[in-house]
Short mmCIF file of C-alpha atoms in Angstrom, two decimals:
data_model
loop_
_atom_site.label_atom_id
_atom_site.label_comp_id
_atom_site.label_asym_id
_atom_site.label_seq_id
_atom_site.Cartn_x
_atom_site.Cartn_y
_atom_site.Cartn_z
CA MET A 1049 0.73 -34.87 3.77
CA MET A 1050 1.51 -31.18 2.95
CA ALA A 1051 1.30 -31.65 -0.84
CA GLY A 1052 -2.05 -33.46 -0.51
CA HIS A 1053 -3.43 -30.61 1.67
CA LEU A 1054 -2.15 -27.98 -0.78
CA CYS A 1055 -3.78 -29.72 -3.81
CA ILE A 1056 -7.12 -29.84 -1.90
CA GLU A 1057 -6.88 -26.07 -1.08
CA ILE A 1058 -5.98 -25.37 -4.68
CA LEU A 1059 -9.00 -27.38 -5.90
CA LYS A 1060 -11.25 -25.48 -3.57
CA PHE A 1061 -9.94 -22.21 -5.06
CA ILE A 1062 -10.43 -23.38 -8.64
CA ALA A 1063 -14.02 -24.63 -7.76
CA GLY A 1064 -14.93 -21.10 -6.57
CA ARG A 1065 -15.52 -22.11 -2.92
CA GLN A 1066 -15.88 -19.39 -0.29
CA SER A 1067 -12.78 -18.28 1.53
CA THR A 1068 -14.40 -19.53 4.71
CA ASP A 1069 -14.07 -23.05 3.45
CA ARG A 1070 -10.32 -22.93 3.43
CA ARG A 1071 -8.09 -24.26 6.18
CA ASN A 1072 -4.63 -23.86 7.58
CA LEU A 1073 -2.63 -27.03 8.36
CA THR A 1074 -0.03 -27.18 11.16
CA VAL A 1075 2.06 -30.31 11.24
CA ASP A 1076 4.32 -31.28 14.26
CA MET A 1077 6.73 -34.06 13.34
CA THR A 1078 8.79 -34.01 16.57
CA THR A 1079 8.47 -36.72 19.34
CA ASP A 1080 4.70 -37.00 19.02
CA PRO A 1081 3.60 -36.53 15.37
CA SER A 1082 0.38 -34.63 15.02
CA TYR A 1083 -1.47 -32.31 12.71
CA LYS A 1084 -4.18 -29.81 13.11
CA PHE A 1085 -6.48 -28.13 10.71
CA CYS A 1086 -7.77 -24.66 11.69
CA GLU A 1087 -9.58 -21.80 10.04
CA PRO A 1088 -7.33 -18.82 9.02
CA PRO A 1089 -8.15 -15.69 11.00
CA PRO A 1090 -9.73 -12.74 9.09
CA PRO A 1091 -7.46 -9.87 8.36
CA GLU A 1092 -7.04 -7.10 11.02
CA ARG A 1093 -9.13 -4.02 10.20
CA LYS A 1094 -7.55 -0.70 10.71
CA VAL A 1095 -9.64 1.63 13.00
CA ASP A 1096 -9.31 5.04 14.50
CA VAL A 1097 -7.38 5.10 17.77
CA GLU A 1098 -7.45 7.86 20.44
CA TYR A 1099 -3.88 7.48 21.40
CA ASP A 1100 -1.05 5.66 19.50
CA PRO A 1101 2.00 5.19 21.62
CA ILE A 1102 4.41 5.55 18.68
CA ILE A 1103 2.84 8.63 17.22
CA MET A 1104 1.91 9.88 20.74
CA GLY A 1105 -1.48 11.11 19.61
CA PRO A 1106 -4.68 10.14 17.79
CA VAL A 1107 -4.46 8.20 14.43
CA LYS A 1108 -7.34 7.92 11.96
CA ALA A 1109 -7.76 5.09 9.49
CA VAL A 1110 -8.59 6.39 6.07
CA PRO A 1111 -10.81 4.80 4.76
CA TYR A 1112 -12.17 3.54 8.06
CA GLY A 1113 -11.84 -0.32 8.42
CA PHE A 1114 -9.42 -1.06 5.66
CA THR A 1115 -7.22 -4.25 5.91
CA PRO A 1116 -3.54 -4.78 5.07
CA TRP A 1117 -4.79 -6.62 1.95
CA ASP A 1118 -6.49 -3.52 0.60
CA LEU A 1119 -4.83 -1.31 -1.99
CA ILE A 1120 -5.62 1.99 -3.65
CA TYR A 1121 -5.24 1.60 -7.41
CA MET A 1122 -3.96 4.61 -9.44
CA GLU A 1123 -2.79 4.89 -13.07
CA GLY A 1124 0.19 6.98 -14.09
CA PRO A 1125 1.79 9.12 -15.18
CA LEU A 1126 0.79 11.43 -12.21
CA THR A 1127 2.66 14.39 -10.81
CA PHE A 1128 3.06 14.80 -7.17
CA GLY A 1129 0.70 17.80 -7.29
CA GLU A 1130 -2.01 15.61 -9.01
CA LEU A 1131 -1.56 12.85 -6.38
CA LEU A 1132 -1.90 15.29 -3.57
CA LYS A 1133 -5.03 16.80 -5.19
CA ILE A 1134 -6.63 13.27 -5.50
CA PHE A 1135 -6.07 12.58 -1.82
CA GLU A 1136 -7.43 16.04 -0.86
CA GLU A 1137 -10.68 15.51 -2.91
CA ASN A 1138 -11.31 11.78 -2.24
CA PHE A 1139 -10.04 11.37 1.36
CA SER A 1140 -10.16 14.95 2.83
CA ALA A 1141 -6.57 14.40 3.73
CA GLU A 1142 -3.27 16.16 3.21
CA VAL A 1143 -0.29 14.07 2.04
CA THR A 1144 2.87 14.77 3.94
CA GLY A 1145 5.09 12.00 2.71
CA ILE A 1146 5.26 9.44 -0.11
CA SER A 1147 7.77 6.55 -0.08
CA CYS A 1148 8.54 3.61 -2.32
CA ASP A 1149 10.85 0.72 -1.37
CA ARG A 1150 13.41 2.50 0.84
CA GLU A 1151 13.26 5.78 -0.91
CA MET A 1152 11.40 8.85 0.41
CA LEU A 1153 10.04 10.33 -2.86
CA PHE A 1154 8.21 13.30 -1.34
CA TYR A 1155 8.13 14.97 2.02
CA ASP A 1156 6.19 18.13 2.69
CA HIS A 1157 8.37 19.76 5.27
CA PRO A 1158 6.45 21.86 7.79
CA VAL A 1159 8.89 24.71 7.73
CA LYS A 1160 10.33 24.74 4.20
CA GLU A 1161 8.02 25.12 1.22
CA THR A 1162 7.91 22.29 -1.35
CA PRO A 1163 9.42 23.62 -4.61
CA ILE A 1164 7.05 24.06 -7.57
CA GLU A 1165 9.46 21.90 -9.73
CA LYS A 1166 8.92 19.01 -7.26
CA MET A 1167 5.11 19.32 -7.58
CA ASN A 1168 5.34 19.11 -11.38
CA ARG A 1169 7.56 16.07 -11.47
CA THR A 1170 6.05 12.60 -12.07
CA ILE A 1171 6.41 9.91 -9.57
CA GLU A 1172 8.37 7.77 -12.05
CA GLU A 1173 10.93 10.53 -12.77
CA GLU A 1174 11.59 11.07 -9.01
CA TYR A 1175 11.83 7.30 -8.39
CA VAL A 1176 14.31 6.84 -11.23
CA GLU A 1177 16.40 9.91 -10.00
CA ARG A 1178 16.51 8.64 -6.37
CA ARG A 1179 17.56 5.16 -7.29
CA LYS A 1180 20.15 6.45 -9.84
CA LYS A 1181 19.15 3.74 -12.32
CA PRO A 1182 16.27 3.23 -14.75
CA LEU A 1183 13.15 1.20 -13.97
CA PRO A 1184 13.64 -2.46 -14.72
CA ASN A 1185 12.11 -3.65 -17.97
CA GLY A 1186 8.78 -5.20 -17.45
CA GLN A 1187 8.13 -3.50 -14.13
CA LYS A 1188 4.43 -2.53 -14.29
CA TYR A 1189 3.77 -0.76 -10.99
CA LEU A 1190 5.27 0.77 -7.86
CA LEU A 1191 4.00 0.14 -4.34
CA LEU A 1192 3.75 3.53 -2.63
CA SER A 1193 3.26 4.15 1.08
CA ILE A 1194 1.56 7.44 2.14
CA LEU A 1195 1.95 9.60 5.22
CA GLY A 1196 -0.74 12.14 5.75
CA GLN A 1197 -3.03 14.21 7.95
CA ASP A 1198 -6.73 14.89 8.06
CA LEU A 1199 -8.00 18.45 7.95
CA GLU A 1200 -7.84 18.75 11.74
CA LYS A 1201 -4.05 17.79 11.59
CA ASN A 1202 -4.59 14.29 13.06
CA ASP A 1203 -2.20 11.71 11.61
CA CYS A 1204 -3.77 9.22 9.24
CA GLU A 1205 -3.01 5.65 8.25
CA PHE A 1206 -3.74 4.78 4.52
CA PRO A 1207 -3.64 1.50 2.52
CA ASP A 1208 -0.67 1.27 0.17
CA ILE A 1209 -1.05 2.56 -3.40
CA LYS A 1210 -0.55 0.20 -6.38
CA TYR A 1211 0.71 2.85 -8.84
CA GLU A 1212 0.55 1.58 -12.38
CA ILE A 1213 3.54 3.04 -14.20
CA GLY A 1214 2.50 5.41 -16.98
CA LYS A 1215 3.12 4.51 -20.61
CA LYS A 1216 5.14 7.16 -22.57
CA GLN A 1217 2.61 8.87 -24.72
CA LYS A 1218 3.39 8.86 -28.46
CA LYS A 1219 3.63 12.23 -30.14
CA SER A 1220 0.97 12.60 -32.92
CA ALA A 1221 2.29 13.78 -36.35
#
């Protein structure tokens, strides 16, 4: 039953049907076997909130109405300074932290100034140094999470960044 349903959904995808034509299947094989078809819910859209109980203050969604499925695409190599400038120009936001996997790659401490060397390092260099091992062969991107504030110092929530790892540039002769 499950394999048949899965095949039908794959055929719908191949045929180019709308996502609204797809269905979820719930099967209960306990005492009273039953199955139900239902429409999958749409993704939850992120919106501005006046008070977030975890942050204990207002949180803005940048860009407004993004979903967990949305990504910001960026091509490397980029330095931390360049990435911060892109966010400032495109989103009018100040980046205060950048993490990847479980590693905090960048944190703009409110008291200590971020060293110039850190701003001129590429994201790939910092990631490799923090992990203490090279990037796996064939890895094409990093998924970065961003912490930041808008110009009024309100905390902001951003979609993740799919950061394409930069190719090493060949030196011309």
